[in-house]
Amino acid sequence: MSHLSNLNYYPSTLNSPYSQLSTLNSQPSTLHKSIDMLPQKESIIKQKSEAFSIRVIKMYKYLSSHMNERVLSKQVLRSGTSVGANVNESRNAQSTSDFISKLSIALKEADETTYWLKCLYGGEYITEAQYLSMNNDIQEIVRILVKIIKTTKERNCI
């Protein structure tokens, strides 16, 4: 059984098996502060993708340092953080089609992240509970992205 279950990621809407990772760093990071200080009208997809990125970063740090796993975890790090980067970039889109394009890239990255999480689970680097927690979060992001893309296309007759 992995020691990863004793760690806590950024608070999720789910009961994360990583609920103790924040104890590794008792000082809250600037990013955590900025997420906490977002206005109430802040985009839910932006909040969720940023929170997921934090979870992925902390999972990568743990897997690379404690489990000596660097290949699969680096892949999930790249794709998992790319979701939030593309969501954030979509906020400055130059057109509706550019907006849809950025979110479509985020959706592809979310799908890739799902694949790498399955590999980490299949390779026994993460437990079933850890996989389900991370997978539930990324699937929620996928559902939101699909809805935003679909609604934007319908409203703009694309």
GROMACS .gro file of N, CA and C in nm:
model
  474
    1MET      N    1   0.084  -0.119   0.000
    1MET     CA    2   0.000   0.000   0.000
    1MET      C    3   0.088   0.124   0.000
    2SER      N    4   0.051   0.220  -0.076
    2SER     CA    5   0.128   0.342  -0.092
    2SER      C    6   0.116   0.433   0.030
    3HIS      N    7   0.224   0.505   0.057
    3HIS     CA    8   0.221   0.606   0.163
    3HIS      C    9   0.146   0.730   0.120
    4LEU      N   10   0.110   0.737  -0.008
    4LEU     CA   11   0.041   0.852  -0.064
    4LEU      C   12  -0.092   0.877   0.005
    5SER      N   13  -0.153   0.774   0.059
    5SER     CA   14  -0.283   0.790   0.123
    5SER      C   15  -0.275   0.875   0.249
    6ASN      N   16  -0.156   0.897   0.300
    6ASN     CA   17  -0.140   0.979   0.420
    6ASN      C   18  -0.123   1.127   0.388
    7LEU      N   19  -0.134   1.164   0.263
    7LEU     CA   20  -0.105   1.301   0.223
    7LEU      C   21  -0.231   1.378   0.188
    8ASN      N   22  -0.222   1.509   0.199
    8ASN     CA   23  -0.337   1.596   0.172
    8ASN      C   24  -0.306   1.692   0.059
    9TYR      N   25  -0.393   1.695  -0.037
    9TYR     CA   26  -0.384   1.792  -0.144
    9TYR      C   27  -0.470   1.911  -0.111
   10TYR      N   28  -0.468   2.007  -0.202
   10TYR     CA   29  -0.555   2.122  -0.190
   10TYR      C   30  -0.697   2.074  -0.165
   11PRO      N   31  -0.771   2.132  -0.073
   11PRO     CA   32  -0.904   2.084  -0.041
   11PRO      C   33  -0.992   2.069  -0.164
   12SER      N   34  -1.052   1.954  -0.175
   12SER     CA   35  -1.139   1.922  -0.287
   12SER      C   36  -1.282   1.914  -0.237
   13THR      N   37  -1.377   1.913  -0.331
   13THR     CA   38  -1.515   1.895  -0.292
   13THR      C   39  -1.538   1.752  -0.249
   14LEU      N   40  -1.442   1.666  -0.280
   14LEU     CA   41  -1.451   1.526  -0.243
   14LEU      C   42  -1.366   1.503  -0.120
   15ASN      N   43  -1.390   1.393  -0.050
   15ASN     CA   44  -1.301   1.355   0.058
   15ASN      C   45  -1.178   1.294  -0.006
   16SER      N   46  -1.072   1.369  -0.007
   16SER     CA   47  -0.951   1.327  -0.073
   16SER      C   48  -0.869   1.236   0.016
   17PRO      N   49  -0.813   1.127  -0.040
   17PRO     CA   50  -0.722   1.046   0.037
   17PRO      C   51  -0.591   1.120   0.062
   18TYR      N   52  -0.576   1.237   0.003
   18TYR     CA   53  -0.456   1.318   0.021
   18TYR      C   54  -0.480   1.428   0.123
   19SER      N   55  -0.569   1.407   0.215
   19SER     CA   56  -0.616   1.513   0.303
   19SER      C   57  -0.512   1.565   0.401
   20GLN      N   58  -0.391   1.513   0.403
   20GLN     CA   59  -0.292   1.559   0.498
   20GLN      C   60  -0.167   1.617   0.434
   21LEU      N   61  -0.165   1.632   0.303
   21LEU     CA   62  -0.045   1.679   0.234
   21LEU      C   63  -0.006   1.819   0.275
   22SER      N   64  -0.102   1.902   0.310
   22SER     CA   65  -0.070   2.040   0.347
   22SER      C   66   0.016   2.047   0.472
   23THR      N   67   0.020   1.941   0.551
   23THR     CA   68   0.104   1.941   0.670
   23THR      C   69   0.252   1.938   0.635
   24LEU      N   70   0.287   1.902   0.511
   24LEU     CA   71   0.427   1.903   0.471
   24LEU      C   72   0.481   2.044   0.463
   25ASN      N   73   0.393   2.141   0.440
   25ASN     CA   74   0.434   2.280   0.430
   25ASN      C   75   0.337   2.361   0.515
   26SER      N   76   0.379   2.398   0.633
   26SER     CA   77   0.287   2.465   0.724
   26SER      C   78   0.254   2.608   0.683
   27GLN      N   79   0.338   2.669   0.598
   27GLN     CA   80   0.311   2.804   0.550
   27GLN      C   81   0.226   2.795   0.424
   28PRO      N   82   0.107   2.859   0.421
   28PRO     CA   83   0.026   2.854   0.300
   28PRO      C   84   0.098   2.922   0.185
   29SER      N   85   0.088   2.864   0.067
   29SER     CA   86   0.155   2.922  -0.048
   29SER      C   87   0.078   3.042  -0.101
   30THR      N   88   0.145   3.121  -0.181
   30THR     CA   89   0.082   3.236  -0.242
   30THR      C   90  -0.034   3.193  -0.331
   31LEU      N   91  -0.016   3.081  -0.404
   31LEU     CA   92  -0.123   3.033  -0.491
   31LEU      C   93  -0.246   2.995  -0.411
   32HIS      N   94  -0.227   2.928  -0.298
   32HIS     CA   95  -0.341   2.895  -0.214
   32HIS      C   96  -0.413   3.022  -0.168
   33LYS      N   97  -0.336   3.122  -0.132
   33LYS     CA   98  -0.396   3.248  -0.089
   33LYS      C   99  -0.474   3.312  -0.202
   34SER      N  100  -0.417   3.311  -0.323
   34SER     CA  101  -0.486   3.375  -0.435
   34SER      C  102  -0.615   3.301  -0.469
   35ILE      N  103  -0.614   3.171  -0.459
   35ILE     CA  104  -0.736   3.094  -0.485
   35ILE      C  105  -0.841   3.127  -0.380
   36ASP      N  106  -0.799   3.135  -0.255
   36ASP     CA  107  -0.893   3.166  -0.147
   36ASP      C  108  -0.949   3.306  -0.156
   37MET      N  109  -0.876   3.399  -0.218
   37MET     CA  110  -0.920   3.537  -0.223
   37MET      C  111  -0.996   3.571  -0.350
   38LEU      N  112  -1.027   3.471  -0.433
   38LEU     CA  113  -1.101   3.498  -0.556
   38LEU      C  114  -1.239   3.551  -0.525
   39PRO      N  115  -1.288   3.644  -0.606
   39PRO     CA  116  -1.424   3.695  -0.585
   39PRO      C  117  -1.527   3.585  -0.605
   40GLN      N  118  -1.643   3.600  -0.544
   40GLN     CA  119  -1.748   3.499  -0.552
   40GLN      C  120  -1.791   3.470  -0.695
   41LYS      N  121  -1.783   3.569  -0.783
   41LYS     CA  122  -1.827   3.550  -0.921
   41LYS      C  123  -1.721   3.483  -1.007
   42GLU      N  124  -1.609   3.445  -0.947
   42GLU     CA  125  -1.502   3.380  -1.022
   42GLU      C  126  -1.554   3.252  -1.086
   43SER      N  127  -1.507   3.226  -1.202
   43SER     CA  128  -1.547   3.109  -1.279
   43SER      C  129  -1.523   2.979  -1.202
   44ILE      N  130  -1.625   2.896  -1.195
   44ILE     CA  131  -1.614   2.768  -1.125
   44ILE      C  132  -1.512   2.678  -1.194
   45ILE      N  133  -1.505   2.683  -1.328
   45ILE     CA  134  -1.408   2.600  -1.398
   45ILE      C  135  -1.266   2.646  -1.368
   46LYS      N  136  -1.247   2.775  -1.353
   46LYS     CA  137  -1.114   2.827  -1.318
   46LYS      C  138  -1.075   2.780  -1.178
   47GLN      N  139  -1.167   2.790  -1.084
   47GLN     CA  140  -1.140   2.745  -0.947
   47GLN      C  141  -1.108   2.597  -0.942
   48LYS      N  142  -1.190   2.517  -1.007
   48LYS     CA  143  -1.171   2.372  -1.002
   48LYS      C  144  -1.045   2.328  -1.075
   49SER      N  145  -1.015   2.389  -1.187
   49SER     CA  146  -0.894   2.350  -1.261
   49SER      C  147  -0.768   2.392  -1.186
   50GLU      N  148  -0.770   2.507  -1.120
   50GLU     CA  149  -0.655   2.549  -1.039
   50GLU      C  150  -0.637   2.457  -0.919
   51ALA      N  151  -0.745   2.425  -0.852
   51ALA     CA  152  -0.737   2.334  -0.737
   51ALA      C  153  -0.686   2.197  -0.781
   52PHE      N  154  -0.732   2.150  -0.897
   52PHE     CA  155  -0.686   2.021  -0.947
   52PHE      C  156  -0.537   2.028  -0.980
   53SER      N  157  -0.492   2.138  -1.037
   53SER     CA  158  -0.349   2.155  -1.067
   53SER      C  159  -0.265   2.143  -0.941
   54ILE      N  160  -0.311   2.202  -0.834
   54ILE     CA  161  -0.239   2.194  -0.706
   54ILE      C  162  -0.230   2.048  -0.660
   55ARG      N  163  -0.340   1.976  -0.670
   55ARG     CA  164  -0.341   1.834  -0.632
   55ARG      C  165  -0.241   1.755  -0.716
   56VAL      N  166  -0.239   1.781  -0.847
   56VAL     CA  167  -0.149   1.710  -0.937
   56VAL      C  168  -0.003   1.742  -0.904
   57ILE      N  169   0.026   1.867  -0.879
   57ILE     CA  170   0.164   1.907  -0.844
   57ILE      C  171   0.209   1.836  -0.718
   58LYS      N  172   0.124   1.833  -0.617
   58LYS     CA  173   0.161   1.768  -0.491
   58LYS      C  174   0.172   1.617  -0.508
   59MET      N  175   0.088   1.558  -0.591
   59MET     CA  176   0.099   1.415  -0.618
   59MET      C  177   0.232   1.387  -0.688
   60TYR      N  178   0.266   1.469  -0.785
   60TYR     CA  179   0.394   1.452  -0.855
   60TYR      C  180   0.511   1.461  -0.758
   61LYS      N  181   0.511   1.562  -0.673
   61LYS     CA  182   0.619   1.580  -0.577
   61LYS      C  183   0.633   1.456  -0.488
   62TYR      N  184   0.521   1.404  -0.444
   62TYR     CA  185   0.524   1.286  -0.359
   62TYR      C  186   0.575   1.163  -0.435
   63LEU      N  187   0.516   1.137  -0.553
   63LEU     CA  188   0.554   1.018  -0.628
   63LEU      C  189   0.700   1.020  -0.670
   64SER      N  190   0.750   1.137  -0.708
   64SER     CA  191   0.890   1.144  -0.751
   64SER      C  192   0.987   1.133  -0.634
   65SER      N  193   0.950   1.187  -0.519
   65SER     CA  194   1.044   1.183  -0.406
   65SER      C  195   1.030   1.058  -0.319
   66HIS      N  196   0.909   1.009  -0.298
   66HIS     CA  197   0.889   0.895  -0.208
   66HIS      C  198   0.875   0.761  -0.279
   67MET      N  199   0.822   0.763  -0.400
   67MET     CA  200   0.800   0.638  -0.472
   67MET      C  201   0.902   0.620  -0.586
   68ASN      N  202   0.988   0.720  -0.605
   68ASN     CA  203   1.089   0.718  -0.711
   68ASN      C  204   1.027   0.693  -0.848
   69GLU      N  205   0.909   0.746  -0.869
   69GLU     CA  206   0.838   0.733  -0.997
   69GLU      C  207   0.840   0.868  -1.064
   70ARG      N  208   0.904   0.875  -1.180
   70ARG     CA  209   0.917   1.005  -1.246
   70ARG      C  210   0.858   1.011  -1.386
   71VAL      N  211   0.837   0.899  -1.449
   71VAL     CA  212   0.791   0.899  -1.589
   71VAL      C  213   0.641   0.926  -1.598
   72LEU      N  214   0.561   0.839  -1.540
   72LEU     CA  215   0.416   0.855  -1.546
   72LEU      C  216   0.371   0.980  -1.471
   73SER      N  217   0.433   1.004  -1.356
   73SER     CA  218   0.392   1.121  -1.277
   73SER      C  219   0.426   1.252  -1.349
   74LYS      N  220   0.533   1.254  -1.426
   74LYS     CA  221   0.567   1.374  -1.504
   74LYS      C  222   0.462   1.396  -1.613
   75GLN      N  223   0.413   1.288  -1.672
   75GLN     CA  224   0.310   1.299  -1.775
   75GLN      C  225   0.181   1.356  -1.717
   76VAL      N  226   0.140   1.304  -1.602
   76VAL     CA  227   0.016   1.353  -1.540
   76VAL      C  228   0.036   1.497  -1.491
   77LEU      N  229   0.157   1.531  -1.451
   77LEU     CA  230   0.187   1.669  -1.411
   77LEU      C  231   0.168   1.763  -1.530
   78ARG      N  232   0.221   1.725  -1.644
   78ARG     CA  233   0.211   1.811  -1.763
   78ARG      C  234   0.066   1.828  -1.809
   79SER      N  235  -0.003   1.715  -1.823
   79SER     CA  236  -0.141   1.725  -1.875
   79SER      C  237  -0.236   1.784  -1.771
   80GLY      N  238  -0.219   1.746  -1.644
   80GLY     CA  239  -0.309   1.794  -1.538
   80GLY      C  240  -0.299   1.944  -1.513
   81THR      N  241  -0.178   1.997  -1.521
   81THR     CA  242  -0.163   2.142  -1.501
   81THR      C  243  -0.197   2.220  -1.629
   82SER      N  244  -0.187   2.154  -1.742
   82SER     CA  245  -0.221   2.218  -1.870
   82SER      C  246  -0.371   2.249  -1.878
   83VAL      N  247  -0.452   2.170  -1.810
   83VAL     CA  248  -0.597   2.196  -1.809
   83VAL      C  249  -0.622   2.336  -1.755
   84GLY      N  250  -0.569   2.365  -1.639
   84GLY     CA  251  -0.588   2.496  -1.577
   84GLY      C  252  -0.524   2.609  -1.656
   85ALA      N  253  -0.408   2.581  -1.715
   85ALA     CA  254  -0.340   2.684  -1.795
   85ALA      C  255  -0.425   2.724  -1.915
   86ASN      N  256  -0.485   2.626  -1.981
   86ASN     CA  257  -0.569   2.656  -2.098
   86ASN      C  258  -0.700   2.722  -2.058
   87VAL      N  259  -0.757   2.681  -1.946
   87VAL     CA  260  -0.878   2.748  -1.895
   87VAL      C  261  -0.846   2.893  -1.867
   88ASN      N  262  -0.733   2.917  -1.801
   88ASN     CA  263  -0.694   3.054  -1.769
   88ASN      C  264  -0.668   3.134  -1.896
   89GLU      N  265  -0.604   3.074  -1.993
   89GLU     CA  266  -0.576   3.142  -2.118
   89GLU      C  267  -0.704   3.175  -2.196
   90SER      N  268  -0.807   3.092  -2.180
   90SER     CA  269  -0.933   3.116  -2.251
   90SER      C  270  -0.999   3.246  -2.207
   91ARG      N  271  -0.967   3.292  -2.088
   91ARG     CA  272  -1.026   3.417  -2.037
   91ARG      C  273  -0.983   3.537  -2.119
   92ASN      N  274  -0.873   3.525  -2.194
   92ASN     CA  275  -0.822   3.634  -2.277
   92ASN      C  276  -0.834   3.602  -2.425
   93ALA      N  277  -0.929   3.518  -2.458
   93ALA     CA  278  -0.949   3.479  -2.598
   93ALA      C  279  -0.983   3.602  -2.682
   94GLN      N  280  -0.936   3.600  -2.806
   94GLN     CA  281  -0.959   3.712  -2.897
   94GLN      C  282  -1.091   3.702  -2.971
   95SER      N  283  -1.152   3.585  -2.967
   95SER     CA  284  -1.279   3.565  -3.035
   95SER      C  285  -1.350   3.445  -2.971
   96THR      N  286  -1.474   3.425  -3.009
   96THR     CA  287  -1.549   3.310  -2.959
   96THR      C  288  -1.483   3.181  -3.003
   97SER      N  289  -1.438   3.175  -3.126
   97SER     CA  290  -1.374   3.052  -3.174
   97SER      C  291  -1.241   3.027  -3.103
   98ASP      N  292  -1.170   3.134  -3.068
   98ASP     CA  293  -1.047   3.120  -2.991
   98ASP      C  294  -1.079   3.069  -2.851
   99PHE      N  295  -1.186   3.120  -2.790
   99PHE     CA  296  -1.233   3.076  -2.659
   99PHE      C  297  -1.264   2.926  -2.662
  100ILE      N  298  -1.341   2.884  -2.763
  100ILE     CA  299  -1.377   2.743  -2.777
  100ILE      C  300  -1.252   2.657  -2.799
  101SER      N  301  -1.159   2.708  -2.879
  101SER     CA  302  -1.035   2.635  -2.906
  101SER      C  303  -0.955   2.611  -2.778
  102LYS      N  304  -0.939   2.714  -2.697
  102LYS     CA  305  -0.863   2.701  -2.571
  102LYS      C  306  -0.929   2.599  -2.478
  103LEU      N  307  -1.062   2.607  -2.467
  103LEU     CA  308  -1.132   2.512  -2.380
  103LEU      C  309  -1.131   2.372  -2.438
  104SER      N  310  -1.129   2.360  -2.569
  104SER     CA  311  -1.119   2.228  -2.632
  104SER      C  312  -0.982   2.165  -2.604
  105ILE      N  313  -0.879   2.246  -2.604
  105ILE     CA  314  -0.746   2.197  -2.569
  105ILE      C  315  -0.745   2.153  -2.423
  106ALA      N  316  -0.807   2.232  -2.335
  106ALA     CA  317  -0.817   2.194  -2.194
  106ALA      C  318  -0.889   2.060  -2.179
  107LEU      N  319  -0.994   2.040  -2.258
  107LEU     CA  320  -1.069   1.915  -2.255
  107LEU      C  321  -0.981   1.797  -2.298
  108LYS      N  322  -0.903   1.815  -2.403
  108LYS     CA  323  -0.812   1.710  -2.449
  108LYS      C  324  -0.709   1.677  -2.341
  109GLU      N  325  -0.657   1.781  -2.277
  109GLU     CA  326  -0.559   1.760  -2.170
  109GLU      C  327  -0.623   1.686  -2.050
  110ALA      N  328  -0.748   1.717  -2.023
  110ALA     CA  329  -0.819   1.648  -1.914
  110ALA      C  330  -0.836   1.500  -1.948
  111ASP      N  331  -0.868   1.471  -2.074
  111ASP     CA  332  -0.878   1.331  -2.118
  111ASP      C  333  -0.745   1.259  -2.105
  112GLU      N  334  -0.638   1.327  -2.142
  112GLU     CA  335  -0.504   1.268  -2.129
  112GLU      C  336  -0.471   1.244  -1.982
  113THR      N  337  -0.508   1.336  -1.898
  113THR     CA  338  -0.483   1.321  -1.754
  113THR      C  339  -0.553   1.196  -1.701
  114THR      N  340  -0.674   1.173  -1.747
  114THR     CA  341  -0.748   1.053  -1.707
  114THR      C  342  -0.668   0.927  -1.743
  115TYR      N  343  -0.612   0.926  -1.862
  115TYR     CA  344  -0.531   0.812  -1.906
  115TYR      C  345  -0.411   0.790  -1.812
  116TRP      N  346  -0.338   0.897  -1.782
  116TRP     CA  347  -0.218   0.882  -1.698
  116TRP      C  348  -0.254   0.841  -1.556
  117LEU      N  349  -0.366   0.889  -1.506
  117LEU     CA  350  -0.411   0.846  -1.373
  117LEU      C  351  -0.440   0.696  -1.373
  118LYS      N  352  -0.503   0.646  -1.479
  118LYS     CA  353  -0.529   0.502  -1.491
  118LYS      C  354  -0.398   0.424  -1.493
  119CYS      N  355  -0.297   0.477  -1.561
  119CYS     CA  356  -0.167   0.411  -1.565
  119CYS      C  357  -0.103   0.408  -1.426
  120LEU      N  358  -0.109   0.517  -1.355
  120LEU     CA  359  -0.053   0.521  -1.219
  120LEU      C  360  -0.124   0.420  -1.127
  121TYR      N  361  -0.255   0.411  -1.142
  121TYR     CA  362  -0.332   0.315  -1.063
  121TYR      C  363  -0.299   0.171  -1.106
  122GLY      N  364  -0.298   0.148  -1.236
  122GLY     CA  365  -0.267   0.014  -1.287
  122GLY      C  366  -0.127  -0.031  -1.250
  123GLY      N  367  -0.035   0.063  -1.243
  123GLY     CA  368   0.103   0.034  -1.204
  123GLY      C  369   0.122   0.027  -1.053
  124GLU      N  370   0.016   0.042  -0.980
  124GLU     CA  371   0.014   0.034  -0.833
  124GLU      C  372   0.097   0.142  -0.765
  125TYR      N  373   0.103   0.259  -0.829
  125TYR     CA  374   0.168   0.373  -0.765
  125TYR      C  375   0.070   0.451  -0.678
  126ILE      N  376  -0.058   0.442  -0.711
  126ILE     CA  377  -0.162   0.504  -0.628
  126ILE      C  378  -0.268   0.399  -0.599
  127THR      N  379  -0.336   0.416  -0.487
  127THR     CA  380  -0.439   0.322  -0.446
  127THR      C  381  -0.568   0.347  -0.523
  128GLU      N  382  -0.662   0.255  -0.508
  128GLU     CA  383  -0.792   0.273  -0.574
  128GLU      C  384  -0.862   0.398  -0.522
  129ALA      N  385  -0.857   0.421  -0.392
  129ALA     CA  386  -0.922   0.540  -0.334
  129ALA      C  387  -0.858   0.667  -0.388
  130GLN      N  388  -0.728   0.668  -0.401
  130GLN     CA  389  -0.659   0.785  -0.454
  130GLN      C  390  -0.694   0.807  -0.601
  131TYR      N  391  -0.695   0.698  -0.676
  131TYR     CA  392  -0.733   0.707  -0.817
  131TYR      C  393  -0.876   0.760  -0.831
  132LEU      N  394  -0.968   0.705  -0.754
  132LEU     CA  395  -1.108   0.747  -0.765
  132LEU      C  396  -1.125   0.893  -0.729
  133SER      N  397  -1.055   0.939  -0.627
  133SER     CA  398  -1.064   1.079  -0.587
  133SER      C  399  -1.016   1.172  -0.697
  134MET      N  400  -0.897   1.144  -0.749
  134MET     CA  401  -0.841   1.228  -0.856
  134MET      C  402  -0.927   1.216  -0.982
  135ASN      N  403  -0.970   1.095  -1.015
  135ASN     CA  404  -1.050   1.074  -1.135
  135ASN      C  405  -1.185   1.144  -1.124
  136ASN      N  406  -1.248   1.139  -1.008
  136ASN     CA  407  -1.376   1.209  -0.990
  136ASN      C  408  -1.359   1.358  -1.013
  137ASP      N  409  -1.251   1.415  -0.963
  137ASP     CA  410  -1.227   1.558  -0.982
  137ASP      C  411  -1.206   1.593  -1.129
  138ILE      N  412  -1.125   1.514  -1.200
  138ILE     CA  413  -1.099   1.547  -1.341
  138ILE      C  414  -1.223   1.520  -1.426
  139GLN      N  415  -1.304   1.422  -1.390
  139GLN     CA  416  -1.427   1.397  -1.466
  139GLN      C  417  -1.528   1.510  -1.444
  140GLU      N  418  -1.529   1.568  -1.325
  140GLU     CA  419  -1.615   1.684  -1.301
  140GLU      C  420  -1.571   1.801  -1.389
  141ILE      N  421  -1.441   1.821  -1.400
  141ILE     CA  422  -1.387   1.926  -1.486
  141ILE      C  423  -1.424   1.899  -1.632
  142VAL      N  424  -1.414   1.774  -1.674
  142VAL     CA  425  -1.451   1.737  -1.811
  142VAL      C  426  -1.597   1.772  -1.838
  143ARG      N  427  -1.685   1.735  -1.745
  143ARG     CA  428  -1.828   1.765  -1.763
  143ARG      C  429  -1.854   1.915  -1.775
  144ILE      N  430  -1.787   1.994  -1.694
  144ILE     CA  431  -1.804   2.140  -1.698
  144ILE      C  432  -1.752   2.194  -1.831
  145LEU      N  433  -1.635   2.149  -1.874
  145LEU     CA  434  -1.578   2.196  -2.000
  145LEU      C  435  -1.668   2.161  -2.118
  146VAL      N  436  -1.719   2.038  -2.121
  146VAL     CA  437  -1.809   1.997  -2.229
  146VAL      C  438  -1.931   2.087  -2.232
  147LYS      N  439  -1.988   2.116  -2.116
  147LYS     CA  440  -2.107   2.201  -2.108
  147LYS      C  441  -2.078   2.343  -2.156
  148ILE      N  442  -1.966   2.398  -2.114
  148ILE     CA  443  -1.930   2.535  -2.156
  148ILE      C  444  -1.911   2.540  -2.307
  149ILE      N  445  -1.837   2.444  -2.362
  149ILE     CA  446  -1.812   2.441  -2.506
  149ILE      C  447  -1.943   2.426  -2.582
  150LYS      N  448  -2.024   2.333  -2.539
  150LYS     CA  449  -2.153   2.308  -2.607
  150LYS      C  450  -2.244   2.432  -2.602
  151THR      N  451  -2.256   2.492  -2.485
  151THR     CA  452  -2.342   2.610  -2.468
  151THR      C  453  -2.290   2.727  -2.552
  152THR      N  454  -2.160   2.747  -2.552
  152THR     CA  455  -2.101   2.857  -2.630
  152THR      C  456  -2.125   2.837  -2.778
  153LYS      N  457  -2.109   2.715  -2.826
  153LYS     CA  458  -2.136   2.685  -2.967
  153LYS      C  459  -2.282   2.710  -3.001
  154GLU      N  460  -2.373   2.665  -2.915
  154GLU     CA  461  -2.517   2.684  -2.940
  154GLU      C  462  -2.554   2.831  -2.941
  155ARG      N  463  -2.503   2.908  -2.847
  155ARG     CA  464  -2.537   3.051  -2.837
  155ARG      C  465  -2.480   3.131  -2.954
  156ASN      N  466  -2.374   3.081  -3.012
  156ASN     CA  467  -2.308   3.155  -3.121
  156ASN      C  468  -2.327   3.087  -3.256
  157CYS      N  469  -2.419   2.990  -3.262
  157CYS     CA  470  -2.450   2.920  -3.387
  157CYS      C  471  -2.325   2.866  -3.456
  158ILE      N  472  -2.239   2.804  -3.379
  158ILE     CA  473  -2.114   2.748  -3.435
  158ILE      C  474  -2.131   2.598  -3.449
   0.00000   0.00000   0.00000
